[in-house]
Structures are given as structure tokens and as C-alpha cells.
Amino acid sequence: MPAPPPNPSAASVPLLVSAAEPGRAAQWLHQFAEAERLRFAPWFAVALGAGVLLYFALPAEPPAAAVWVTPPLVLFALLVGAWRGAAAGWASGLVAALALGFAAALWHAGRQPAPLDLPRGAVVVTGKVASVDILPEGRRVTLERPRLGEGEPALPRRIRVRLRSEDPARPAPGDVLSVRALVRPPVPPAYPGAWDFQRAAFFSGLGGSGFAIGRASVEPGAESVPLAGLRAEIEARTTAALPGGAGAIAAALLTGGQSAIPAADLAAMRDSGLAHLLSVSGLHIAIVMGVSFAVLRFALAAVPPLALRLPGKPLAAVGALGVGGFYMLLTGAEVPMQRSFAMAALATLALLTGRRAISMRGLALAAAVVLLLQPAAVLGPSFQMSFAAVMALIAGWEWLRPRLPPPERRWRRRIAVALFGTVATSILAGAATTPFGLHHFGRLQLYGVVANAVAVPLTSALIMPAGMAAVALMPLGLEGLALAPMGWGVEAVLAVARAVAAWPGAAVPVPPITAGGLCVVAFGMAWLCLWRSRWRLLGVPVIVAGFVAGAAQRPPDMLVSADARLIALRTGDGLLLQRLSGASNLTRDVWLRLYGRETAELLPPQRAGTFAGGAIACEAGACAIRPSPAGAVAAVLLRGDPPAWACAGAPLVVSAEPVRGRCAARVVDRFSVWRDGAHAVWLEPAGPRVLSDREARGARPWVPPQPKPRNAAAAREAPPQPTPEPE
């Protein structure tokens, strides 16, 4: 048996080795360890994220003592690595990293204050203004340490209130605001398994939101909020100089707030694949730091005494990092910015020490930092899409770099790098973020590469540099000189977005893949990008399997909203909705995304007729629902005073009103959803399968306890309280 080569290349590692050849297997393991030696570390971040996901997937809250399982596991991994070598240490380290992620999520959840028990009626809300968001129709304020009523104690969670559009109050961060408002807790998921607003609010510190029913009174605060005040000042001066959608987008790029952008412009940016430009992230901080680095290095080089005595490049890099950190804090330090700044800090450190600036290890370290500081971020689209895009770009660059023309062919090499930077980056980033976009938003943008090929260079060369100049000129009152060209660039990007969004099929609604399928796809992407040898190609069938498994799951045949004002019936031709007065538009839109539909047909109230080829037959008081026109009745939808046949023999009865024991079958009515949240129903041959939101989420700290009315009759008569929709 020949000895393995001393420095095998990644391509020399075979995909599979027969178990019947132990010598060949040992040789393969040795080659694999040598080829992938630098790729072991990034998998610790993957295991860390898996531990966080494991915590959130549990049906009940684990005991707090589970946190103390992690230190022994980490110590055990270190001992195994020192005793048995790198491979065994890596395997035990993955287990320790998984336990660390689980413990971090559990620890962060235990530190959060309990959800608020808010009053049912209007109340005077008083608190210190933490931030002010400019909306197209007014202002929205976030109050910290709010008090609900005079003499009441301060609450540990923030309250967000939308002021009336005609309210003349102009609160600033640090002021004390008082307003009479209707405040409600965060809304529950629109259906079992949908995005959990209550979980997101639990970890973000938000206790409730609502709307004012009177004018606000504002008193100047004794303490100022420097960054929040500066953010509000920049936003106000930018929108004053650039009115309309262009000014709102320019302010979003400078301060991170998107609330003032008109809905039509948001839709155009989304459907054209340019929505990522509105969310400040790696592209924006790279531009800010790049421009800062160039300006600082030029300034140092322009002064001969400094140029001769100081290391210009390292000093400019450190200064640019400081500017990038300030920009991160100014824009709210969202997850994409945290990832970008962490990688920028590592790149600066690599520049100072002569190491490679961008690497998978740096990306993994940035992901680990974000996961340990904000474990709940792993569930959000910002974290997932940001890290997936950067991982794909690094892997693509690593594949391209040895295939570039040699350094002596300078111009050919520059052309190849330019093409990668303009076209390949859009393709790679778009492909990497597609599964996450499908899961969260249910839309597929087909022309994003074309739109990005125009919009990204405009953003890099004109919009962001002009915006930086505008912020620098604001103390002198000369920001208009730079905001004008910035506005020209934003208008050009908006024109591209509107044109591309108007193309046929620009944004195709598709049913979202499930969370389980997305996890499989994400693991396949990590396998494909993190390894370097040929067995990385095994990630491709894993990705395909995740898409197939995620898309194969059948959506519910019926949905009942958490207030029973909206009931959906899935048919072979589309979607039928029973909509009552006061039904949530947000819930309707989320349901449409679930089914991959743009619109739904309304079920005419109190009208007899047949729908879906006879599968749904309605009379004045009820609709009989069958899986097929010739099948037996699987469910009955009550619509008022039901006929005698409505409860006879139907295994399931659904109603927007309390049924009050009139039917012996399984009942999903207004009392059911008031108690257990939205319900999903699958009409199966063995009988209807019903899943409530409470069953899907389990007993977790962010899930409100089951309401306990004083008597069941009063609960059945009392309608669910209206809840303000999240903004």
C-alpha cells in the first residue's frame, strides 16, 4: 500500500471509500484531515446555531439548570482534543458547541422580563421617548420604562405607540411623552407554524404596541439620547431636503429606519430584488469603510511629515474601522450590521498582521459572536440571508481565485475580478438567499440580477459616498450640496426598481418551503461551501432533498384566525375566504403567502351555492365541505343559524361564533381560537386533523398562558379584543 502524499490537494480526496478496505479508509481519513484541516473550525459555528435551533424547537421550556451542562462538555472536548488528536477533538467540540448554543439561548430567555399584562381599555401611557420613527402618515414613538396610568409602576418592557396623523407633537429621543392610547400585546402567529411575533417581541424587549386616541403631550427630558437624537436629526434634515420616496430611502441608508418609505416604493424595491439595498448591511458598511480608508490614507499621504513618520495604511484601516463602528451604532446595530462589523474588525486585524482579510473562519467567528449575543436572531431572515450570501460569496471567490489569469496578465485579471464583482456576486448571493426568501416571504424575484447590475454600482459610486459627505457637512448646514446628487442616485435606483418590477413575472408568489426543509437546505449549503474536497458535492443532493421535502408538505385545507374573523378554505382552484368585519389584513396577507396566491375569492355571506366544482356546498346557514365533490362531508362551516343537518354526522364543525354545545362533533369556534390561538385543519381520509397555535408552540415563556374566564358562558359571549397589527 503506497504511503499518502505529504501535502495532498483538495481535489485528490475521493468521494467514497469502501468499508472493506481499512487501509484505504485510513489513507482517505489522513488525506481528508490534511485537505480539510482549515475547514474544521467553521463547523463549530454551525453546531452553535444548531444548538440554538434545538432550544427553540422544544415543545416546553427546559429547566434552567441545563445551562450548567455546557462547561463540562467544553472541558471534555478540550481534553479529548489534547489526548486523541484533532479529529476526535473536532467531533467532541461539535457536541460542546451544540450544547453551548442551547445554553446561550436558554440563558438569554431566562434573563428576559415576563410579557406584560396590558389593560383591555384605553389608558394614559407615559414614558421616556427612546426612538421616533417617521411614518408616511405620521409618527411612531417607542417609550422605555412606560407607566400605564398615573401612579402606576414603570414597566420593564418598551411600549410602541403610533401617534395620530394630525397630532402636532414633535417628540425627540429623551423627551417624556404622555398620550391616551389603546395598547395591546404583540399579535400571535397568523397560523400554526407562522412567524411568531410574540417570540420576536419577547427577545427584543417590546411589551406591546398600539395607537393613540388623543393628542400627545411632550415635556423636554432632563437627559438626552445622543445617538437616537442624532439619528432623528439626520433623518429629519434628509427628508426635508429630499421630499417623497427618494428622501425616505436616503434617510434609510443613513440611519437604518425604513418606516417612512412609501408602500409603493417598498413593493417596487422588493419585487425587483433590490430590497436588500434598504437594509443597511455588508454592502453599506463596506462602502463607508472603503471611502473612509481612502480619505484617511490620502490625508496622511498629503502631509509629508506624517507620511514619512507614520504607517499610513494601518492607521487608515483603524480609522475606517472606527467610522464603520459609528455607522453600525447609528443605524441601530441590526444583525446584518453586527455580522458585517465583526468581519470588518477581523479583516482590519488581518491587515495589521499580514493575514488574509476575508475567510470562512472569519465569517464563522462573526456568526458565533452574533449567536452568543442574540440567539433568537438565527430564526430571522436578516441573519439567515446575510450569512448565507457572504458564505456563498467567499466560497465562490475561493473557487475562482486559482482560476484567475496570472498576476503578470494584469488587465485580464482585473476584468475577471470586475465581472465576478458585478455579475457573479449577484448570482451567488441571489441563489444563496433564495431558499430563505421563499420560506419567509413566499416570493421569487426573477430579474434581480439585472436590477442589481445597475443599482449596486450606483449605490457604491454615488449614493453612499454622497450620503457620507452630507452627514459630514450637516454641522455646517451645507448638507444640501451632497444630498442633491444623493437624491439623483436614489431616484435612478427607484426608476430601475419600478421598471424591473413592472416586467411580466418579476415577482412570482410561490408556497413557502417548511422550516424543516429549510434546515436541510441550509445544512446542504454549509456542506457545499465549507468543505474544500470533492465530497463537498454531496451537499447538492442534500439541498435538492430539502427543497423537495419542504415543498411536498401539504398546506392546511382550512385555517381559522385567532379572532375567528377570517376563515380560509383551500380548494383545487384557489382559496376561499370568509371575512367578517374587522378581520386583519396582515393575517390575510400571511395566508396568501402560505398558499402562494396573490388574491383569494370571498365566500359570499348567507348565500346558497356550490364552489370548487361541488366540493363546497352552501345553504343559508352552513356550508358542507368535502375533500372531493363525490366524497362524504368532512367538515361543516356554520354561518349563522345552522340547519338541522349541519351537526349530523360531520366530524368537524367550524364557526366564527360560539357553538355552545349544539354539536357533538369536534368544534373549532370563536371560543376555541380565543383560548388556543389560530387553528389549522387537514381533511384526511382517517378524519380531520386539527392543530392549534398553542399545540404548535408549546409551553414557552413568550406564549401567553391559556385564558381562564370566570365562567365559560361569559367567555363564549365575549368577543376577542382587537389587536393592533405590527408595523
PDB file of N, CA, C and O in Angstrom, residues 647-653 659 661-667:
ATOM      1  N   CYS A 647     -75.025  19.547  12.035  1.00  0.00           N
ATOM      2  CA  CYS A 647     -74.259  18.857  13.071  1.00  0.00           C
ATOM      3  C   CYS A 647     -74.459  17.348  13.030  1.00  0.00           C
ATOM      4  O   CYS A 647     -73.976  16.642  13.913  1.00  0.00           O
ATOM      5  N   ALA A 648     -75.184  16.864  12.043  1.00  0.00           N
ATOM      6  CA  ALA A 648     -75.482  15.444  11.980  1.00  0.00           C
ATOM      7  C   ALA A 648     -74.442  14.722  11.139  1.00  0.00           C
ATOM      8  O   ALA A 648     -74.439  14.834   9.912  1.00  0.00           O
ATOM      9  N   GLY A 649     -73.573  14.026  11.791  1.00  0.00           N
ATOM     10  CA  GLY A 649     -72.630  13.181  11.072  1.00  0.00           C
ATOM     11  C   GLY A 649     -71.350  13.859  10.642  1.00  0.00           C
ATOM     12  O   GLY A 649     -70.442  13.181  10.153  1.00  0.00           O
ATOM     13  N   ALA A 650     -71.209  15.166  10.777  1.00  0.00           N
ATOM     14  CA  ALA A 650     -69.973  15.844  10.377  1.00  0.00           C
ATOM     15  C   ALA A 650     -68.927  15.678  11.472  1.00  0.00           C
ATOM     16  O   ALA A 650     -69.200  15.972  12.644  1.00  0.00           O
ATOM     17  N   PRO A 651     -67.727  15.201  11.141  1.00  0.00           N
ATOM     18  CA  PRO A 651     -66.715  15.009  12.191  1.00  0.00           C
ATOM     19  C   PRO A 651     -66.132  16.316  12.723  1.00  0.00           C
ATOM     20  O   PRO A 651     -65.497  16.318  13.767  1.00  0.00           O
ATOM     21  N   LEU A 652     -66.318  17.426  12.013  1.00  0.00           N
ATOM     22  CA  LEU A 652     -65.742  18.700  12.441  1.00  0.00           C
ATOM     23  C   LEU A 652     -66.702  19.827  12.110  1.00  0.00           C
ATOM     24  O   LEU A 652     -67.254  19.875  11.001  1.00  0.00           O
ATOM     25  N   VAL A 653     -66.878  20.728  13.053  1.00  0.00           N
ATOM     26  CA  VAL A 653     -67.719  21.906  12.864  1.00  0.00           C
ATOM     27  C   VAL A 653     -66.862  23.134  13.130  1.00  0.00           C
ATOM     28  O   VAL A 653     -66.214  23.232  14.173  1.00  0.00           O
ATOM     29  N   VAL A 659     -70.387  27.933  19.379  1.00  0.00           N
ATOM     30  CA  VAL A 659     -71.343  26.890  19.011  1.00  0.00           C
ATOM     31  C   VAL A 659     -72.202  26.498  20.210  1.00  0.00           C
ATOM     32  O   VAL A 659     -73.329  26.055  20.047  1.00  0.00           O
ATOM     33  N   GLY A 661     -72.211  24.063  22.422  1.00  0.00           N
ATOM     34  CA  GLY A 661     -72.604  22.684  22.652  1.00  0.00           C
ATOM     35  C   GLY A 661     -73.714  22.175  21.773  1.00  0.00           C
ATOM     36  O   GLY A 661     -74.290  21.120  22.044  1.00  0.00           O
ATOM     37  N   ARG A 662     -74.031  22.883  20.695  1.00  0.00           N
ATOM     38  CA  ARG A 662     -75.116  22.436  19.826  1.00  0.00           C
ATOM     39  C   ARG A 662     -74.716  21.248  18.970  1.00  0.00           C
ATOM     40  O   ARG A 662     -75.563  20.575  18.410  1.00  0.00           O
ATOM     41  N   CYS A 663     -73.393  20.997  18.846  1.00  0.00           N
ATOM     42  CA  CYS A 663     -72.913  19.915  18.003  1.00  0.00           C
ATOM     43  C   CYS A 663     -72.048  18.983  18.830  1.00  0.00           C
ATOM     44  O   CYS A 663     -71.239  19.416  19.657  1.00  0.00           O
ATOM     45  N   ALA A 664     -72.209  17.685  18.580  1.00  0.00           N
ATOM     46  CA  ALA A 664     -71.420  16.691  19.297  1.00  0.00           C
ATOM     47  C   ALA A 664     -70.061  16.476  18.668  1.00  0.00           C
ATOM     48  O   ALA A 664     -69.200  15.840  19.264  1.00  0.00           O
ATOM     49  N   ALA A 665     -69.847  16.955  17.459  1.00  0.00           N
ATOM     50  CA  ALA A 665     -68.582  16.741  16.763  1.00  0.00           C
ATOM     51  C   ALA A 665     -67.485  17.637  17.347  1.00  0.00           C
ATOM     52  O   ALA A 665     -67.723  18.472  18.231  1.00  0.00           O
ATOM     53  N   ARG A 666     -66.258  17.431  16.855  1.00  0.00           N
ATOM     54  CA  ARG A 666     -65.145  18.322  17.213  1.00  0.00           C
ATOM     55  C   ARG A 666     -65.484  19.721  16.717  1.00  0.00           C
ATOM     56  O   ARG A 666     -65.874  19.913  15.554  1.00  0.00           O
ATOM     57  N   VAL A 667     -65.321  20.725  17.577  1.00  0.00           N
ATOM     58  CA  VAL A 667     -65.735  22.087  17.278  1.00  0.00           C
ATOM     59  C   VAL A 667     -64.527  23.010  17.318  1.00  0.00           C
ATOM     60  O   VAL A 667     -63.712  22.943  18.250  1.00  0.00           O
TER      61      VAL A 667
END
